[in-house]
Amino acid sequence: MQFAVNVFVDLTERKELELRRDEFISMASHELKTPVTSLKGFTQVLYRRFKKRGEEEPLNFLARMDGQLNKLTKLINDLLDLSKLQTGKLTVQEEAFNLADVVRDIVDTLQATSQTHQLVLEETTHVEVFGDKDRIEQVLINLLTNAMKYSPQANRVIIRVSTEHEQAIVSVQDFGIGIAEAHQQKIFERFYQVTDPMEKTFPGLGIGLFISNEIIKQHHGQMWVVSSKGDGATFKFTLPLYKG
Ligand SMILES: Nc1ncnc2c1ncn2[C@@H]1O[C@H](COP(=O)(O)OP(=O)(O)OP(=O)(O)O)[C@@H](O)[C@H]1O
Ligand SMILES: [Mg+2]
């Protein structure tokens, strides 16, 4: 009996600590957003001024500053999404859109910033889905950046959009380090990262896939990975078709 009481106390204490941690994450990310937005604004003002004056050297530094600020913004937004998910406040807008157009847009945008990989849209079909376009874009960005990040030796990522069993399917295939069977479910949990002493460590918080999977679940779709260690990975997700 005493044991049971202790376990109970431990659990409530843990719940409380978790709650406080989640509140902290939410507050800290909100507080960080304002100064970062203002830093980004001033960086752009300076960039324009130096450009007008034809001064090249500071432009290079400012462009790098802007790049780092973008990374920071992405991190803050991920943390904000995480706390929204925790409190059930991540809502999705609902509109009908052509998934193939959205995929092409994101592929083009990311291609413009990648010097290492070619993003090949190998198969595509016009397919209307119903959901939150911005959130689906966020999922695509997460999968494509992962595909490039975890395939440092490769130079190609293949993207496909198709339909099967009354559903739209998007797949993102890379030729990188792959994921061993034992980790394939866990990588969708928050903060889970595969660590391998033989491999270099990759930066990140381990929340991109968690958020992406939750977004797809809210759309009544599914996300999974097909992979084996050392042999690349193919991430796939489905979305219900829009029936008008
Ligand atoms: N394409 C991939 N190939 C191999 N491993 C992957 C791939 N995508 C994800 N992983 C593994 O799954 C883990 C979780 O991915 P996730 O995107 O959630 O986090 P992250 O990339 O580490 O950080 P971030 O929060 O910045 O996205 C990664 O740390 C990595 O170990
Ligand atoms: Mg990631």
mmCIF file of C-alpha atoms and ligand atoms in Angstrom:
data_model
loop_
_atom_site.group_PDB
_atom_site.id
_atom_site.type_symbol
_atom_site.label_atom_id
_atom_site.label_comp_id
_atom_site.label_asym_id
_atom_site.label_seq_id
_atom_site.Cartn_x
_atom_site.Cartn_y
_atom_site.Cartn_z
ATOM 1 C CA MET A 1 0.000 0.000 0.000
ATOM 2 C CA GLN A 2 2.773 2.384 0.968
ATOM 3 C CA PHE A 3 4.462 1.547 -2.313
ATOM 4 C CA ALA A 4 1.321 2.413 -4.245
ATOM 5 C CA VAL A 5 1.042 5.770 -2.483
ATOM 6 C CA ASN A 6 4.669 6.602 -3.230
ATOM 7 C CA VAL A 7 4.231 5.757 -6.887
ATOM 8 C CA PHE A 8 1.126 7.936 -6.978
ATOM 9 C CA VAL A 9 2.938 10.887 -5.410
ATOM 10 C CA ASP A 10 5.833 10.412 -7.807
ATOM 11 C CA LEU A 11 3.492 10.417 -10.762
ATOM 12 C CA THR A 12 1.643 13.569 -9.701
ATOM 13 C CA GLU A 13 4.953 15.277 -9.068
ATOM 14 C CA ARG A 14 6.146 14.222 -12.506
ATOM 15 C CA LYS A 15 2.943 15.429 -14.130
ATOM 16 C CA GLU A 16 3.360 18.759 -12.403
ATOM 17 C CA LEU A 17 6.960 19.052 -13.513
ATOM 18 C CA GLU A 18 5.968 18.186 -17.074
ATOM 19 C CA LEU A 19 3.236 20.792 -16.963
ATOM 20 C CA ARG A 20 5.651 23.417 -15.719
ATOM 21 C CA ARG A 21 8.155 22.450 -18.418
ATOM 22 C CA ASP A 22 5.494 22.751 -21.121
ATOM 23 C CA GLU A 23 4.418 26.123 -19.765
ATOM 24 C CA PHE A 24 8.024 27.262 -19.738
ATOM 25 C CA ILE A 25 8.545 26.175 -23.362
ATOM 26 C CA SER A 26 5.414 28.020 -24.382
ATOM 27 C CA MET A 27 6.318 31.218 -22.515
ATOM 28 C CA ALA A 28 9.961 31.238 -23.551
ATOM 29 C CA SER A 29 9.143 30.772 -27.228
ATOM 30 C CA HIS A 30 6.578 33.580 -27.118
ATOM 31 C CA GLU A 31 9.068 35.897 -25.429
ATOM 32 C CA LEU A 32 11.780 35.043 -27.950
ATOM 33 C CA LYS A 33 9.584 35.777 -30.930
ATOM 34 C CA THR A 34 9.425 39.561 -30.497
ATOM 35 C CA PRO A 35 13.173 40.316 -30.304
ATOM 36 C CA VAL A 36 13.944 37.930 -33.157
ATOM 37 C CA THR A 37 11.318 39.552 -35.376
ATOM 38 C CA SER A 38 12.780 42.959 -34.631
ATOM 39 C CA LEU A 39 16.355 41.750 -35.282
ATOM 40 C CA LYS A 40 15.222 40.405 -38.624
ATOM 41 C CA GLY A 41 13.617 43.726 -39.509
ATOM 42 C CA PHE A 42 16.734 45.750 -38.651
ATOM 43 C CA THR A 43 18.955 43.307 -40.540
ATOM 44 C CA GLN A 44 16.863 43.894 -43.639
ATOM 45 C CA VAL A 45 16.970 47.681 -43.219
ATOM 46 C CA LEU A 46 20.769 47.574 -42.954
ATOM 47 C CA TYR A 47 20.993 45.233 -45.947
ATOM 48 C CA ARG A 48 19.042 47.682 -48.122
ATOM 49 C CA ARG A 49 21.136 50.670 -46.953
ATOM 50 C CA PHE A 50 24.469 49.012 -47.694
ATOM 51 C CA LYS A 51 23.198 47.722 -51.010
ATOM 52 C CA LYS A 52 22.145 51.240 -52.046
ATOM 53 C CA ARG A 53 25.622 52.507 -51.177
ATOM 54 C CA GLY A 54 27.192 49.667 -53.148
ATOM 55 C CA GLU A 55 29.139 48.334 -50.169
ATOM 56 C CA GLU A 56 29.669 44.620 -50.754
ATOM 57 C CA GLU A 57 31.457 43.390 -47.621
ATOM 58 C CA PRO A 58 28.763 44.069 -45.017
ATOM 59 C CA LEU A 59 26.157 42.528 -47.363
ATOM 60 C CA ASN A 60 27.794 39.141 -46.999
ATOM 61 C CA PHE A 61 27.741 39.325 -43.186
ATOM 62 C CA LEU A 62 24.174 40.572 -43.125
ATOM 63 C CA ALA A 63 23.023 37.769 -45.424
ATOM 64 C CA ARG A 64 24.601 35.280 -43.047
ATOM 65 C CA MET A 65 22.964 36.980 -40.077
ATOM 66 C CA ASP A 66 19.625 36.757 -41.823
ATOM 67 C CA GLY A 67 20.190 33.033 -42.470
ATOM 68 C CA GLN A 68 20.910 32.399 -38.794
ATOM 69 C CA LEU A 69 17.851 34.417 -37.788
ATOM 70 C CA ASN A 70 15.745 32.234 -40.089
ATOM 71 C CA LYS A 71 17.050 29.160 -38.289
ATOM 72 C CA LEU A 72 16.185 30.727 -34.955
ATOM 73 C CA THR A 73 12.698 31.618 -36.182
ATOM 74 C CA LYS A 74 12.132 28.022 -37.312
ATOM 75 C CA LEU A 75 13.231 26.740 -33.913
ATOM 76 C CA ILE A 76 10.939 29.135 -32.061
ATOM 77 C CA ASN A 77 7.998 28.246 -34.307
ATOM 78 C CA ASP A 78 8.621 24.524 -33.737
ATOM 79 C CA LEU A 79 8.601 25.075 -29.972
ATOM 80 C CA LEU A 80 5.408 27.113 -30.227
ATOM 81 C CA ASP A 81 3.756 24.352 -32.268
ATOM 82 C CA LEU A 82 4.910 21.797 -29.749
ATOM 83 C CA SER A 83 3.191 23.636 -26.909
ATOM 84 C CA LYS A 84 0.075 24.162 -29.028
ATOM 85 C CA LEU A 85 -0.038 20.403 -29.603
ATOM 86 C CA GLN A 86 0.401 19.802 -25.895
ATOM 87 C CA THR A 87 -2.600 21.950 -25.055
ATOM 88 C CA GLY A 88 -4.716 20.861 -28.000
ATOM 89 C CA LYS A 89 -4.546 24.337 -29.519
ATOM 90 C CA LEU A 90 -2.963 23.448 -32.837
ATOM 91 C CA THR A 91 -5.855 24.024 -35.185
ATOM 92 C CA VAL A 92 -5.963 23.343 -38.885
ATOM 93 C CA GLN A 93 -7.721 25.561 -41.425
ATOM 94 C CA GLU A 94 -9.910 23.800 -43.939
ATOM 95 C CA GLU A 95 -9.849 24.518 -47.628
ATOM 96 C CA ALA A 96 -9.655 22.458 -50.802
ATOM 97 C CA PHE A 97 -6.371 22.670 -52.687
ATOM 98 C CA ASN A 98 -4.332 20.851 -55.285
ATOM 99 C CA LEU A 99 -1.664 18.914 -53.439
ATOM 100 C CA ALA A 100 0.577 18.606 -56.505
ATOM 101 C CA ASP A 101 0.815 22.420 -56.807
ATOM 102 C CA VAL A 102 1.794 22.765 -53.165
ATOM 103 C CA VAL A 103 4.442 20.041 -53.488
ATOM 104 C CA ARG A 104 5.880 21.653 -56.633
ATOM 105 C CA ASP A 105 6.005 25.067 -54.916
ATOM 106 C CA ILE A 106 7.883 23.758 -51.897
ATOM 107 C CA VAL A 107 10.258 21.694 -54.044
ATOM 108 C CA ASP A 108 11.084 24.810 -56.112
ATOM 109 C CA THR A 109 11.571 26.976 -53.018
ATOM 110 C CA LEU A 110 13.854 24.503 -51.270
ATOM 111 C CA GLN A 111 15.752 23.752 -54.475
ATOM 112 C CA ALA A 112 16.684 27.422 -54.689
ATOM 113 C CA THR A 113 18.438 27.218 -51.319
ATOM 114 C CA SER A 114 20.173 23.853 -51.745
ATOM 115 C CA GLN A 115 23.637 23.659 -53.220
ATOM 116 C CA THR A 116 24.047 19.975 -52.434
ATOM 117 C CA HIS A 117 20.961 18.080 -53.548
ATOM 118 C CA GLN A 118 18.788 17.882 -56.584
ATOM 119 C CA LEU A 119 15.122 17.592 -55.662
ATOM 120 C CA VAL A 120 13.501 15.484 -58.353
ATOM 121 C CA LEU A 121 9.716 15.565 -58.625
ATOM 122 C CA GLU A 122 9.555 12.221 -60.381
ATOM 123 C CA GLU A 123 5.858 11.528 -60.374
ATOM 124 C CA THR A 124 2.937 13.857 -59.932
ATOM 125 C CA THR A 125 -0.788 13.930 -60.512
ATOM 126 C CA HIS A 126 -3.493 16.527 -60.024
ATOM 127 C CA VAL A 127 -5.121 15.684 -56.716
ATOM 128 C CA GLU A 128 -7.532 17.782 -54.670
ATOM 129 C CA VAL A 129 -7.280 17.408 -50.920
ATOM 130 C CA PHE A 130 -8.994 19.184 -48.051
ATOM 131 C CA GLY A 131 -7.055 20.740 -45.208
ATOM 132 C CA ASP A 132 -4.560 23.333 -44.089
ATOM 133 C CA LYS A 133 -2.222 24.264 -46.933
ATOM 134 C CA ASP A 134 0.303 26.041 -44.686
ATOM 135 C CA ARG A 135 0.496 23.077 -42.335
ATOM 136 C CA ILE A 136 0.962 20.624 -45.214
ATOM 137 C CA GLU A 137 3.736 22.890 -46.529
ATOM 138 C CA GLN A 138 5.330 22.708 -43.086
ATOM 139 C CA VAL A 139 5.224 18.879 -43.218
ATOM 140 C CA LEU A 140 6.820 18.866 -46.677
ATOM 141 C CA ILE A 141 9.569 21.246 -45.575
ATOM 142 C CA ASN A 142 10.331 19.030 -42.569
ATOM 143 C CA LEU A 143 10.512 15.851 -44.658
ATOM 144 C CA LEU A 144 12.580 17.424 -47.424
ATOM 145 C CA THR A 145 15.041 19.105 -45.080
ATOM 146 C CA ASN A 146 15.439 15.822 -43.186
ATOM 147 C CA ALA A 147 16.006 13.970 -46.474
ATOM 148 C CA MET A 148 18.858 16.347 -47.350
ATOM 149 C CA LYS A 149 20.247 16.564 -43.833
ATOM 150 C CA TYR A 150 20.449 12.796 -43.340
ATOM 151 C CA SER A 151 21.943 12.076 -46.759
ATOM 152 C CA PRO A 152 25.124 14.159 -46.717
ATOM 153 C CA GLN A 153 26.868 11.841 -49.210
ATOM 154 C CA ALA A 154 24.012 11.754 -51.687
ATOM 155 C CA ASN A 155 22.963 14.371 -54.202
ATOM 156 C CA ARG A 156 19.402 13.452 -54.987
ATOM 157 C CA VAL A 157 16.014 13.328 -53.287
ATOM 158 C CA ILE A 158 13.019 11.896 -55.129
ATOM 159 C CA ILE A 159 9.491 13.161 -54.522
ATOM 160 C CA ARG A 160 6.307 11.515 -55.736
ATOM 161 C CA VAL A 161 2.641 12.500 -55.584
ATOM 162 C CA SER A 162 0.085 9.830 -56.455
ATOM 163 C CA THR A 163 -3.312 8.447 -55.485
ATOM 164 C CA GLU A 164 -4.101 5.017 -54.122
ATOM 165 C CA HIS A 165 -7.162 3.534 -52.381
ATOM 166 C CA GLU A 166 -9.084 6.838 -52.410
ATOM 167 C CA GLN A 167 -6.172 8.695 -50.826
ATOM 168 C CA ALA A 168 -3.439 11.033 -51.921
ATOM 169 C CA ILE A 169 0.082 9.803 -51.187
ATOM 170 C CA VAL A 170 3.254 11.868 -51.046
ATOM 171 C CA SER A 171 6.599 10.141 -50.763
ATOM 172 C CA VAL A 172 10.038 11.598 -50.116
ATOM 173 C CA GLN A 173 12.911 9.232 -50.837
ATOM 174 C CA ASP A 174 16.524 9.834 -49.910
ATOM 175 C CA PHE A 175 19.720 7.834 -50.352
ATOM 176 C CA GLY A 176 21.271 8.574 -47.000
ATOM 177 C CA ILE A 177 22.121 6.954 -43.687
ATOM 178 C CA GLY A 178 18.739 5.230 -43.302
ATOM 179 C CA ILE A 179 17.018 4.186 -40.070
ATOM 180 C CA ALA A 180 17.273 0.789 -38.365
ATOM 181 C CA GLU A 181 13.988 -1.027 -37.742
ATOM 182 C CA ALA A 182 14.272 -0.528 -33.955
ATOM 183 C CA HIS A 183 14.012 3.269 -34.311
ATOM 184 C CA GLN A 184 11.396 3.507 -37.019
ATOM 185 C CA GLN A 185 8.403 4.025 -34.692
ATOM 186 C CA LYS A 186 10.250 6.061 -32.089
ATOM 187 C CA ILE A 187 11.437 8.813 -34.431
ATOM 188 C CA PHE A 188 7.846 10.106 -34.504
ATOM 189 C CA GLU A 189 7.942 10.697 -30.741
ATOM 190 C CA ARG A 190 8.905 14.138 -29.517
ATOM 191 C CA PHE A 191 12.607 14.759 -28.832
ATOM 192 C CA TYR A 192 13.603 11.325 -30.162
ATOM 193 C CA GLN A 193 16.800 11.306 -32.195
ATOM 194 C CA VAL A 194 18.795 8.322 -33.377
ATOM 195 C CA THR A 195 22.285 8.494 -31.986
ATOM 196 C CA ASP A 196 24.984 6.298 -33.366
ATOM 197 C CA PRO A 197 28.532 6.501 -32.023
ATOM 198 C CA MET A 198 29.795 5.546 -35.485
ATOM 199 C CA GLU A 199 28.082 8.453 -37.143
ATOM 200 C CA LYS A 200 28.497 12.177 -36.869
ATOM 201 C CA THR A 201 25.835 13.925 -34.837
ATOM 202 C CA PHE A 202 23.281 16.053 -36.589
ATOM 203 C CA PRO A 203 21.920 19.305 -35.179
ATOM 204 C CA GLY A 204 18.245 19.595 -34.221
ATOM 205 C CA LEU A 205 15.784 19.088 -31.394
ATOM 206 C CA GLY A 206 14.027 15.961 -32.605
ATOM 207 C CA ILE A 207 10.602 17.566 -32.948
ATOM 208 C CA GLY A 208 10.166 18.015 -36.718
ATOM 209 C CA LEU A 209 8.733 14.537 -37.297
ATOM 210 C CA PHE A 210 6.595 14.635 -34.167
ATOM 211 C CA ILE A 211 4.917 17.851 -35.322
ATOM 212 C CA SER A 212 4.585 16.598 -38.914
ATOM 213 C CA ASN A 213 2.999 13.324 -37.857
ATOM 214 C CA GLU A 214 0.541 15.139 -35.563
ATOM 215 C CA ILE A 215 -0.442 17.502 -38.387
ATOM 216 C CA ILE A 216 -1.090 14.554 -40.720
ATOM 217 C CA LYS A 217 -3.101 12.765 -38.009
ATOM 218 C CA GLN A 218 -5.259 15.879 -37.574
ATOM 219 C CA HIS A 219 -5.942 15.675 -41.310
ATOM 220 C CA HIS A 220 -7.035 12.035 -40.895
ATOM 221 C CA GLY A 221 -4.003 10.873 -42.813
ATOM 222 C CA GLN A 222 -1.115 8.609 -41.895
ATOM 223 C CA MET A 223 2.660 8.908 -41.931
ATOM 224 C CA TRP A 224 5.269 6.173 -41.932
ATOM 225 C CA VAL A 225 8.775 5.359 -43.055
ATOM 226 C CA VAL A 226 10.264 2.558 -45.121
ATOM 227 C CA SER A 227 13.974 2.185 -44.517
ATOM 228 C CA SER A 228 16.886 0.089 -43.421
ATOM 229 C CA LYS A 229 20.109 1.253 -41.864
ATOM 230 C CA GLY A 230 22.626 2.559 -44.358
ATOM 231 C CA ASP A 231 20.193 2.256 -47.206
ATOM 232 C CA GLY A 232 18.289 5.539 -47.393
ATOM 233 C CA ALA A 233 14.768 6.262 -46.195
ATOM 234 C CA THR A 234 11.398 6.839 -47.815
ATOM 235 C CA PHE A 235 8.896 8.845 -45.780
ATOM 236 C CA LYS A 236 5.297 8.674 -46.927
ATOM 237 C CA PHE A 237 2.077 10.347 -45.885
ATOM 238 C CA THR A 238 -1.512 10.103 -47.011
ATOM 239 C CA LEU A 239 -4.316 12.642 -47.098
ATOM 240 C CA PRO A 240 -7.999 12.008 -47.784
ATOM 241 C CA LEU A 241 -9.188 13.183 -51.219
ATOM 242 C CA TYR A 242 -11.501 16.174 -51.451
ATOM 243 C CA LYS A 243 -14.884 14.982 -52.602
ATOM 244 C CA GLY A 244 -16.458 18.388 -53.341
HETATM 245 N N1 LIG B 1 15.514 10.999 -43.772
HETATM 246 C C1 LIG B 1 16.045 10.506 -42.652
HETATM 247 N N2 LIG B 1 17.068 9.602 -42.710
HETATM 248 C C2 LIG B 1 17.608 9.096 -41.583
HETATM 249 N N3 LIG B 1 17.212 9.422 -40.334
HETATM 250 C C3 LIG B 1 16.210 10.312 -40.209
HETATM 251 C C4 LIG B 1 15.570 10.902 -41.350
HETATM 252 N N4 LIG B 1 14.613 11.736 -40.913
HETATM 253 C C5 LIG B 1 14.648 11.670 -39.566
HETATM 254 N N5 LIG B 1 15.593 10.829 -39.141
HETATM 255 C C6 LIG B 1 15.894 10.473 -37.730
HETATM 256 O O1 LIG B 1 14.762 10.766 -36.953
HETATM 257 C C7 LIG B 1 15.080 11.707 -35.927
HETATM 258 C C8 LIG B 1 13.906 12.627 -35.678
HETATM 259 O O2 LIG B 1 13.721 13.500 -36.790
HETATM 260 P P1 LIG B 1 13.152 14.969 -36.565
HETATM 261 O O3 LIG B 1 13.020 15.629 -37.876
HETATM 262 O O4 LIG B 1 11.955 14.852 -35.700
HETATM 263 O O5 LIG B 1 14.266 15.670 -35.662
HETATM 264 P P2 LIG B 1 15.654 16.361 -36.054
HETATM 265 O O6 LIG B 1 15.823 16.410 -37.539
HETATM 266 O O7 LIG B 1 16.711 15.656 -35.273
HETATM 267 O O8 LIG B 1 15.503 17.825 -35.453
HETATM 268 P P3 LIG B 1 14.436 18.950 -35.879
HETATM 269 O O9 LIG B 1 13.547 19.123 -34.698
HETATM 270 O O10 LIG B 1 15.253 20.139 -36.201
HETATM 271 O O11 LIG B 1 13.685 18.446 -37.080
HETATM 272 C C9 LIG B 1 16.338 12.399 -36.404
HETATM 273 O O12 LIG B 1 17.096 12.880 -35.326
HETATM 274 C C10 LIG B 1 17.059 11.278 -37.143
HETATM 275 O O13 LIG B 1 17.745 10.465 -36.222
HETATM 276 MG MG MG B 2 14.208 17.270 -38.681
#
